[in-house]
Structures are given as structure tokens and as C-alpha cells.
């Protein structure tokens, strides 16, 4: 038996319950295609990272991680694994929509918020707040979907409120930080932030006519979510990296240390050759550095010798 066998190998039965409203092979095929797009996006980002110096690849790491998460997520749903049976609030007539259960899933978006706020060198507390709101949106979506009564719309309201707060945190509040860093940074912030906030506004629309209102069948829901995901990950990543092409992350306070860089408070690498300081020979354990009386790193107990006590006297 050839072709897509995901719905055959993983049937629509969980804990003895059989869902009546579910995806078809066409819906699974579409998500396999979306999974491939996400995988290609991840590989493309990783390939483009080699065009930048290793110290300037922080955004490539973040965006590649987002694409990887999206790839795994779509693999699960294409395999007919990313769902649970849920009783619907409204029973619809028709071949595809009639039934008692509904599939649900959710996305995780904090990595995109992290990239946007890193761009404008926003304070850490702003970044944590935006990442929290991004996670709350996804959590409210899935919690609302598993509630069978009309109380699900309360979580939907919390989702919308989180989105409004996130628009302020991503788009409005950081504008001053981006503007202070120059025109290039300002564009690299405002364009992706506006695009992401617009797409995140459409996710509740899809939820409302699918998990929430049971208006469209799961295959149509897959198409809706899949298009949004393709706009959110591949297109956003492409725009983001293009705008950052001439921006040095060090200007934003972002720097990835290499093995050649000194560690603050440690030895100057210019004095080190092959791991041994030019001006110092390696002594046996118990010896002091060049007769200075200072203990070596191999004798941490001697670090306390000669240190003044609280009374100002030396320790024995």
C-alpha cells in the first residue's frame, strides 16, 4: 500500500474514543508539504549563517530554532498525532462537520518576540514580558480549545488581550530604543514587528471558525493555519535576515564569544601560546607562581593564606 498512510497507521482513536470530525489524507498531505517548507527554511538559515562571522550569528540561531520547532510541530500533525478528541460546542450539519469531537493544537511563538526585541536592544525586562505574552497566547488557544462549553470564549478573550499587550510590547514600546540606534535598526525592527503582529491577529480568526466555532472542517483549518505558518516562519525569517544583512550584532550589544576571545578577569590570550604562558613555566603542584608567593590554581586551599580576617589580622 503506497502513498500517505499516516491516517491509516495512526487512526482517529484515542483512549477508546473515535473522533467524528477529523482530517483526511489531503489535509495530511498539505501538512507534510508545510513541514518540508519549514525544514528547508531551517537549512537555508543555517547555510546563510556561514556568510557571517561566527560572532554575528545569534539571529540565525534563534530563527533556525523557530523553524525547527515548526518543522517538528507540522510533522506531528501531518502524522495525525498532534490532536486530542474534544466535544464540540455546536453541532453542525454536513458530511465533514457533524460529530462530537474536534482536533486541537497550538504553536509556540516566544522565539520570534525574542528576535524582534533583540533587534532594538530592548531592556531584559521588556524581552521577558514579551516572551511571556507570546507563550500565554498559545496556552490560551489550547486551553480554550479543550473546553466544550461556551466558557472557552473566556480564554479566547484572554488570548486577544495578550495579543493587544504584545502589540504594545513589540511594536510601540521599543520604538524609542530602535530610533536611537539609527535608521537601519529602526527599519529592521518596525517591519518584522508589524508583519508578525498582523499575522498573530489572524490566528484567533482561524481559531474562532475552527476549534472555537466548529464552522470549517479540519482540512480547511489545516490550510488556514498552514498558510499563516508559512507567512510567519519562512517569509518573516527571510525579511528579518535581509534587513540584518549590514547590521553588526555587536552594535546591539549582542556578541558570541569565540575561543580566541579573552574572558574578563582571566589571562590575556596574547600571552598564551599552546595553552602555556610565555612568561611562566608550568610548575609542579604546590609551587607558587614565579616565587611571588601567590598560590597556583591547583591549590585552592592556599588562597585563604595571607588573607586578612575580620579583625584585620592575617590567617594562620
mmCIF file of C-alpha atoms in Angstrom:
data_model
loop_
_atom_site.group_PDB
_atom_site.id
_atom_site.type_symbol
_atom_site.label_atom_id
_atom_site.label_comp_id
_atom_site.label_asym_id
_atom_site.label_seq_id
_atom_site.Cartn_x
_atom_site.Cartn_y
_atom_site.Cartn_z
ATOM 1 C CA UNK A 1 0.000 0.000 0.000
ATOM 2 C CA UNK A 2 1.657 3.203 -1.169
ATOM 3 C CA UNK A 3 1.004 6.881 -0.659
ATOM 4 C CA UNK A 4 0.356 8.741 2.568
ATOM 5 C CA UNK A 5 -0.608 6.164 5.213
ATOM 6 C CA UNK A 6 -0.457 8.477 8.241
ATOM 7 C CA UNK A 7 -4.196 8.398 8.938
ATOM 8 C CA UNK A 8 -4.193 4.619 8.486
ATOM 9 C CA UNK A 9 -1.224 3.889 10.752
ATOM 10 C CA UNK A 10 -2.370 6.457 13.336
ATOM 11 C CA UNK A 11 -6.176 6.130 13.329
ATOM 12 C CA UNK A 12 -8.656 8.566 14.827
ATOM 13 C CA UNK A 13 -8.981 6.736 18.142
ATOM 14 C CA UNK A 14 -7.628 7.978 21.488
ATOM 15 C CA UNK A 15 -8.420 6.349 24.840
ATOM 16 C CA UNK A 16 -11.219 4.365 23.269
ATOM 17 C CA UNK A 17 -12.885 7.445 21.754
ATOM 18 C CA UNK A 18 -13.257 7.758 17.997
ATOM 19 C CA UNK A 19 -13.426 11.262 16.552
ATOM 20 C CA UNK A 20 -16.140 12.033 14.029
ATOM 21 C CA UNK A 21 -14.612 15.257 12.693
ATOM 22 C CA UNK A 22 -11.041 14.757 11.539
ATOM 23 C CA UNK A 23 -8.561 15.446 8.781
ATOM 24 C CA UNK A 24 -8.386 13.490 5.556
ATOM 25 C CA UNK A 25 -5.387 12.321 3.564
ATOM 26 C CA UNK A 26 -5.441 15.635 1.702
ATOM 27 C CA UNK A 27 -5.065 17.564 4.943
ATOM 28 C CA UNK A 28 -2.183 15.329 5.978
ATOM 29 C CA UNK A 29 -0.527 15.784 2.574
ATOM 30 C CA UNK A 30 -0.732 19.556 2.955
ATOM 31 C CA UNK A 31 0.978 19.488 6.340
ATOM 32 C CA UNK A 32 3.720 17.210 5.016
ATOM 33 C CA UNK A 33 4.367 19.929 2.446
ATOM 34 C CA UNK A 34 4.394 22.618 5.142
ATOM 35 C CA UNK A 35 6.786 20.507 7.217
ATOM 36 C CA UNK A 36 9.124 20.315 4.222
ATOM 37 C CA UNK A 37 8.984 24.088 3.822
ATOM 38 C CA UNK A 38 9.915 24.545 7.479
ATOM 39 C CA UNK A 39 12.781 22.079 7.163
ATOM 40 C CA UNK A 40 14.087 23.842 4.060
ATOM 41 C CA UNK A 41 13.806 27.171 5.880
ATOM 42 C CA UNK A 42 15.899 25.847 8.749
ATOM 43 C CA UNK A 43 18.580 24.542 6.379
ATOM 44 C CA UNK A 44 18.589 27.823 4.447
ATOM 45 C CA UNK A 45 19.060 29.837 7.639
ATOM 46 C CA UNK A 46 21.893 27.578 8.753
ATOM 47 C CA UNK A 47 23.516 27.882 5.321
ATOM 48 C CA UNK A 48 23.220 31.671 5.317
ATOM 49 C CA UNK A 49 24.823 31.790 8.750
ATOM 50 C CA UNK A 50 28.155 30.775 7.192
ATOM 51 C CA UNK A 51 28.181 34.075 5.333
ATOM 52 C CA UNK A 52 28.536 35.856 8.658
ATOM 53 C CA UNK A 53 31.363 35.757 11.152
ATOM 54 C CA UNK A 54 30.772 33.216 13.954
ATOM 55 C CA UNK A 55 30.380 36.085 16.408
ATOM 56 C CA UNK A 56 27.484 37.532 14.360
ATOM 57 C CA UNK A 57 25.169 34.521 14.054
ATOM 58 C CA UNK A 58 22.891 34.996 17.049
ATOM 59 C CA UNK A 59 19.792 35.775 14.956
ATOM 60 C CA UNK A 60 20.484 32.796 12.718
ATOM 61 C CA UNK A 61 20.473 30.524 15.767
ATOM 62 C CA UNK A 62 17.182 31.945 17.062
ATOM 63 C CA UNK A 63 15.367 31.809 13.724
ATOM 64 C CA UNK A 64 16.702 28.346 12.898
ATOM 65 C CA UNK A 65 15.369 27.153 16.259
ATOM 66 C CA UNK A 66 11.940 28.612 15.446
ATOM 67 C CA UNK A 67 11.920 26.856 12.069
ATOM 68 C CA UNK A 68 12.982 23.589 13.689
ATOM 69 C CA UNK A 69 10.154 23.763 16.241
ATOM 70 C CA UNK A 70 7.691 24.473 13.425
ATOM 71 C CA UNK A 71 9.022 21.509 11.447
ATOM 72 C CA UNK A 72 8.557 19.107 14.369
ATOM 73 C CA UNK A 73 5.106 20.512 15.057
ATOM 74 C CA UNK A 74 3.909 20.040 11.482
ATOM 75 C CA UNK A 75 5.431 16.572 11.356
ATOM 76 C CA UNK A 76 3.327 15.607 14.370
ATOM 77 C CA UNK A 77 0.126 16.936 12.854
ATOM 78 C CA UNK A 78 0.827 15.528 9.391
ATOM 79 C CA UNK A 79 1.337 12.160 11.084
ATOM 80 C CA UNK A 80 -2.107 12.538 12.689
ATOM 81 C CA UNK A 81 -0.547 12.628 16.147
ATOM 82 C CA UNK A 82 -0.964 16.222 17.300
ATOM 83 C CA UNK A 83 -4.565 16.087 18.478
ATOM 84 C CA UNK A 84 -6.958 15.035 21.237
ATOM 85 C CA UNK A 85 -10.708 14.343 20.982
ATOM 86 C CA UNK A 86 -12.842 17.229 22.227
ATOM 87 C CA UNK A 87 -16.630 17.520 22.313
ATOM 88 C CA UNK A 88 -17.760 20.427 20.167
ATOM 89 C CA UNK A 89 -19.999 23.174 21.500
ATOM 90 C CA UNK A 90 -22.103 23.471 18.336
ATOM 91 C CA UNK A 91 -23.194 20.519 16.226
ATOM 92 C CA UNK A 92 -23.101 21.373 12.524
ATOM 93 C CA UNK A 93 -24.858 19.571 9.701
ATOM 94 C CA UNK A 94 -22.948 18.221 6.729
ATOM 95 C CA UNK A 95 -20.604 15.373 5.929
ATOM 96 C CA UNK A 96 -17.396 16.759 7.412
ATOM 97 C CA UNK A 97 -18.584 18.958 10.248
ATOM 98 C CA UNK A 98 -21.107 16.743 12.003
ATOM 99 C CA UNK A 99 -19.759 14.950 15.049
ATOM 100 C CA UNK A 100 -18.815 15.148 18.685
ATOM 101 C CA UNK A 101 -15.092 15.850 18.706
ATOM 102 C CA UNK A 102 -12.542 18.293 17.423
ATOM 103 C CA UNK A 103 -8.786 18.223 16.931
ATOM 104 C CA UNK A 104 -6.694 20.898 18.629
ATOM 105 C CA UNK A 105 -3.050 22.009 18.530
ATOM 106 C CA UNK A 106 -1.062 25.130 19.216
ATOM 107 C CA UNK A 107 2.150 26.990 18.320
ATOM 108 C CA UNK A 108 4.881 28.474 20.452
ATOM 109 C CA UNK A 109 5.981 31.991 19.472
ATOM 110 C CA UNK A 110 8.416 33.438 22.057
ATOM 111 C CA UNK A 111 11.450 32.978 19.792
ATOM 112 C CA UNK A 112 10.068 35.481 17.297
ATOM 113 C CA UNK A 113 9.424 38.009 20.060
ATOM 114 C CA UNK A 114 12.986 37.474 21.232
ATOM 115 C CA UNK A 115 14.378 38.254 17.776
ATOM 116 C CA UNK A 116 12.317 41.422 17.386
ATOM 117 C CA UNK A 117 13.318 42.869 20.750
ATOM 118 C CA UNK A 118 16.962 41.864 20.401
ATOM 119 C CA UNK A 119 16.972 43.959 17.230
ATOM 120 C CA UNK A 120 16.284 47.201 19.077
ATOM 121 C CA UNK A 121 18.367 46.331 22.165
ATOM 122 C CA UNK A 122 15.315 46.452 24.412
ATOM 123 C CA UNK A 123 15.785 46.014 28.172
ATOM 124 C CA UNK A 124 15.743 42.493 29.528
ATOM 125 C CA UNK A 125 12.507 43.016 31.428
ATOM 126 C CA UNK A 126 10.745 44.040 28.192
ATOM 127 C CA UNK A 127 12.058 40.937 26.462
ATOM 128 C CA UNK A 128 10.896 38.637 29.255
ATOM 129 C CA UNK A 129 7.474 40.288 29.296
ATOM 130 C CA UNK A 130 7.021 39.889 25.532
ATOM 131 C CA UNK A 131 8.143 36.247 25.597
ATOM 132 C CA UNK A 132 5.702 35.602 28.432
ATOM 133 C CA UNK A 133 2.822 37.134 26.480
ATOM 134 C CA UNK A 134 3.756 35.114 23.391
ATOM 135 C CA UNK A 135 3.586 31.911 25.407
ATOM 136 C CA UNK A 136 0.311 32.980 27.036
ATOM 137 C CA UNK A 137 -1.316 33.422 23.623
ATOM 138 C CA UNK A 138 -0.520 29.838 22.663
ATOM 139 C CA UNK A 139 -1.589 28.493 26.061
ATOM 140 C CA UNK A 140 -4.910 30.338 25.949
ATOM 141 C CA UNK A 141 -5.540 28.947 22.461
ATOM 142 C CA UNK A 142 -5.091 25.337 23.513
ATOM 143 C CA UNK A 143 -6.885 25.694 26.861
ATOM 144 C CA UNK A 144 -9.858 27.312 25.158
ATOM 145 C CA UNK A 145 -9.954 24.549 22.563
ATOM 146 C CA UNK A 146 -10.254 21.757 25.144
ATOM 147 C CA UNK A 147 -13.245 23.385 26.883
ATOM 148 C CA UNK A 148 -16.523 22.047 25.497
ATOM 149 C CA UNK A 149 -18.844 24.769 26.835
ATOM 150 C CA UNK A 150 -19.106 28.413 25.859
ATOM 151 C CA UNK A 151 -16.682 29.223 28.677
ATOM 152 C CA UNK A 152 -13.975 28.592 26.077
ATOM 153 C CA UNK A 153 -14.584 32.116 24.832
ATOM 154 C CA UNK A 154 -13.281 33.464 28.119
ATOM 155 C CA UNK A 155 -9.867 32.036 27.266
ATOM 156 C CA UNK A 156 -10.317 33.424 23.776
ATOM 157 C CA UNK A 157 -10.762 36.859 25.349
ATOM 158 C CA UNK A 158 -7.576 36.385 27.378
ATOM 159 C CA UNK A 159 -5.826 35.456 24.126
ATOM 160 C CA UNK A 160 -6.973 38.665 22.447
ATOM 161 C CA UNK A 161 -5.948 40.712 25.478
ATOM 162 C CA UNK A 162 -2.498 39.089 25.436
ATOM 163 C CA UNK A 163 -2.196 39.952 21.759
ATOM 164 C CA UNK A 164 -3.038 43.603 22.411
ATOM 165 C CA UNK A 165 -0.429 43.777 25.160
ATOM 166 C CA UNK A 166 2.068 42.083 22.878
ATOM 167 C CA UNK A 167 1.439 44.599 20.090
ATOM 168 C CA UNK A 168 2.368 47.332 22.532
ATOM 169 C CA UNK A 169 5.419 45.409 23.766
ATOM 170 C CA UNK A 170 6.750 44.547 20.299
ATOM 171 C CA UNK A 171 5.663 47.459 18.156
ATOM 172 C CA UNK A 172 5.055 50.564 20.248
ATOM 173 C CA UNK A 173 7.173 50.464 23.407
ATOM 174 C CA UNK A 174 10.522 49.603 21.711
ATOM 175 C CA UNK A 175 10.293 52.293 19.016
ATOM 176 C CA UNK A 176 12.359 54.740 21.032
ATOM 177 C CA UNK A 177 15.144 52.201 21.519
ATOM 178 C CA UNK A 178 15.213 51.385 17.803
ATOM 179 C CA UNK A 179 15.133 55.028 16.733
ATOM 180 C CA UNK A 180 18.061 55.872 18.990
ATOM 181 C CA UNK A 181 20.201 53.269 17.199
ATOM 182 C CA UNK A 182 19.696 54.641 13.700
ATOM 183 C CA UNK A 183 17.569 54.275 10.603
ATOM 184 C CA UNK A 184 18.741 50.757 9.726
ATOM 185 C CA UNK A 185 17.853 49.425 13.168
ATOM 186 C CA UNK A 186 14.534 51.241 13.092
ATOM 187 C CA UNK A 187 13.538 49.552 9.826
ATOM 188 C CA UNK A 188 14.845 46.166 10.986
ATOM 189 C CA UNK A 189 12.538 46.469 13.985
ATOM 190 C CA UNK A 190 9.366 48.069 12.654
ATOM 191 C CA UNK A 191 8.912 45.934 9.520
ATOM 192 C CA UNK A 192 9.183 42.447 11.106
ATOM 193 C CA UNK A 193 7.304 43.563 14.235
ATOM 194 C CA UNK A 194 4.387 44.929 12.199
ATOM 195 C CA UNK A 195 4.258 41.831 9.997
ATOM 196 C CA UNK A 196 4.346 39.435 12.963
ATOM 197 C CA UNK A 197 1.659 41.326 14.882
ATOM 198 C CA UNK A 198 -0.576 41.306 11.798
ATOM 199 C CA UNK A 199 -0.225 37.548 11.397
ATOM 200 C CA UNK A 200 -0.808 36.936 15.098
ATOM 201 C CA UNK A 201 -4.074 38.847 14.723
ATOM 202 C CA UNK A 202 -5.230 36.300 12.115
ATOM 203 C CA UNK A 203 -4.570 33.222 14.259
ATOM 204 C CA UNK A 204 -7.553 33.962 16.555
ATOM 205 C CA UNK A 205 -9.710 34.336 13.436
ATOM 206 C CA UNK A 206 -8.755 30.833 12.324
ATOM 207 C CA UNK A 207 -9.304 29.517 15.843
ATOM 208 C CA UNK A 208 -12.739 31.117 16.029
ATOM 209 C CA UNK A 209 -14.042 29.357 12.913
ATOM 210 C CA UNK A 210 -12.356 26.027 13.668
ATOM 211 C CA UNK A 211 -11.652 24.942 17.259
ATOM 212 C CA UNK A 212 -13.921 27.600 18.688
ATOM 213 C CA UNK A 213 -16.969 27.715 16.438
ATOM 214 C CA UNK A 214 -16.676 24.422 14.543
ATOM 215 C CA UNK A 215 -17.578 26.218 11.303
ATOM 216 C CA UNK A 216 -14.927 24.895 8.907
ATOM 217 C CA UNK A 217 -13.694 21.274 8.583
ATOM 218 C CA UNK A 218 -10.231 20.252 9.802
ATOM 219 C CA UNK A 219 -8.754 20.152 6.291
ATOM 220 C CA UNK A 220 -9.745 23.786 5.755
ATOM 221 C CA UNK A 221 -8.361 24.595 9.177
ATOM 222 C CA UNK A 222 -5.069 22.953 8.203
ATOM 223 C CA UNK A 223 -4.895 25.071 5.064
ATOM 224 C CA UNK A 224 -5.644 28.261 7.023
ATOM 225 C CA UNK A 225 -3.071 27.541 9.735
ATOM 226 C CA UNK A 226 -0.540 26.266 7.199
ATOM 227 C CA UNK A 227 -0.656 29.473 5.175
ATOM 228 C CA UNK A 228 -0.268 31.540 8.334
ATOM 229 C CA UNK A 229 2.663 29.391 9.453
ATOM 230 C CA UNK A 230 4.401 29.746 6.088
ATOM 231 C CA UNK A 231 3.999 33.506 6.290
ATOM 232 C CA UNK A 232 5.135 33.603 9.911
ATOM 233 C CA UNK A 233 8.272 31.451 9.666
ATOM 234 C CA UNK A 234 9.846 31.364 6.158
ATOM 235 C CA UNK A 235 8.760 34.816 4.987
ATOM 236 C CA UNK A 236 9.453 36.504 8.317
ATOM 237 C CA UNK A 237 12.876 34.875 8.584
ATOM 238 C CA UNK A 238 13.755 35.953 5.049
ATOM 239 C CA UNK A 239 12.728 39.558 5.676
ATOM 240 C CA UNK A 240 14.464 39.588 9.038
ATOM 241 C CA UNK A 241 17.811 38.306 7.779
ATOM 242 C CA UNK A 242 17.705 40.608 4.751
ATOM 243 C CA UNK A 243 17.195 43.654 6.974
ATOM 244 C CA UNK A 244 20.029 42.491 9.240
ATOM 245 C CA UNK A 245 22.446 41.891 6.370
ATOM 246 C CA UNK A 246 24.505 45.007 7.155
ATOM 247 C CA UNK A 247 23.867 45.202 10.881
ATOM 248 C CA UNK A 248 26.604 44.059 13.230
ATOM 249 C CA UNK A 249 25.025 42.437 16.320
ATOM 250 C CA UNK A 250 27.821 43.939 18.421
ATOM 251 C CA UNK A 251 26.209 47.320 17.798
ATOM 252 C CA UNK A 252 23.138 45.924 19.568
ATOM 253 C CA UNK A 253 25.165 44.614 22.484
ATOM 254 C CA UNK A 254 24.986 41.043 21.145
ATOM 255 C CA UNK A 255 28.240 39.176 20.746
ATOM 256 C CA UNK A 256 29.068 35.475 20.615
ATOM 257 C CA UNK A 257 32.460 34.828 22.181
ATOM 258 C CA UNK A 258 34.948 32.643 20.326
ATOM 259 C CA UNK A 259 37.764 30.584 21.811
ATOM 260 C CA UNK A 260 40.200 33.356 20.890
ATOM 261 C CA UNK A 261 38.400 35.988 22.941
ATOM 262 C CA UNK A 262 39.586 36.694 26.478
ATOM 263 C CA UNK A 263 37.402 36.013 29.464
ATOM 264 C CA UNK A 264 37.019 39.003 31.748
ATOM 265 C CA UNK A 265 39.430 38.735 34.654
ATOM 266 C CA UNK A 266 41.387 35.911 33.017
ATOM 267 C CA UNK A 267 44.729 35.780 31.244
ATOM 268 C CA UNK A 268 45.414 37.845 28.153
ATOM 269 C CA UNK A 269 45.383 35.421 25.188
ATOM 270 C CA UNK A 270 48.260 37.388 23.643
ATOM 271 C CA UNK A 271 50.482 35.981 26.389
ATOM 272 C CA UNK A 272 49.376 32.416 25.800
ATOM 273 C CA UNK A 273 50.893 30.018 23.278
ATOM 274 C CA UNK A 274 49.581 26.483 23.133
ATOM 275 C CA UNK A 275 47.898 26.895 26.494
ATOM 276 C CA UNK A 276 51.141 27.904 28.314
ATOM 277 C CA UNK A 277 52.014 31.459 29.224
ATOM 278 C CA UNK A 278 55.224 32.637 27.596
ATOM 279 C CA UNK A 279 56.371 34.391 30.717
ATOM 280 C CA UNK A 280 55.711 31.468 33.005
ATOM 281 C CA UNK A 281 56.690 27.853 33.165
ATOM 282 C CA UNK A 282 54.307 25.264 34.477
ATOM 283 C CA UNK A 283 55.331 24.349 37.986
ATOM 284 C CA UNK A 284 54.570 21.218 39.912
ATOM 285 C CA UNK A 285 51.563 21.241 42.228
ATOM 286 C CA UNK A 286 52.393 23.024 45.425
ATOM 287 C CA UNK A 287 54.748 25.571 43.870
ATOM 288 C CA UNK A 288 53.942 29.244 43.809
ATOM 289 C CA UNK A 289 53.899 31.425 40.705
ATOM 290 C CA UNK A 290 57.420 32.639 39.889
ATOM 291 C CA UNK A 291 58.323 32.929 43.533
ATOM 292 C CA UNK A 292 55.756 35.646 44.138
ATOM 293 C CA UNK A 293 54.182 33.746 46.985
ATOM 294 C CA UNK A 294 50.826 33.600 45.215
ATOM 295 C CA UNK A 295 49.168 30.154 45.225
ATOM 296 C CA UNK A 296 48.500 28.313 41.970
ATOM 297 C CA UNK A 297 45.043 27.288 40.763
ATOM 298 C CA UNK A 298 45.870 23.706 41.740
ATOM 299 C CA UNK A 299 45.973 24.730 45.410
ATOM 300 C CA UNK A 300 42.688 26.499 46.145
ATOM 301 C CA UNK A 301 43.170 25.906 49.882
ATOM 302 C CA UNK A 302 46.171 28.212 49.902
ATOM 303 C CA UNK A 303 44.088 31.078 48.526
ATOM 304 C CA UNK A 304 42.953 31.751 52.073
ATOM 305 C CA UNK A 305 46.508 32.058 53.388
ATOM 306 C CA UNK A 306 47.615 35.593 53.977
ATOM 307 C CA UNK A 307 44.094 36.996 53.719
ATOM 308 C CA UNK A 308 43.106 39.410 56.498
ATOM 309 C CA UNK A 309 40.457 38.335 58.964
ATOM 310 C CA UNK A 310 37.582 40.458 60.220
ATOM 311 C CA UNK A 311 39.914 41.824 62.931
ATOM 312 C CA UNK A 312 42.482 42.850 60.313
ATOM 313 C CA UNK A 313 44.941 40.086 61.271
ATOM 314 C CA UNK A 314 46.328 37.532 58.880
ATOM 315 C CA UNK A 315 45.034 33.994 58.968
ATOM 316 C CA UNK A 316 47.486 31.353 60.173
#
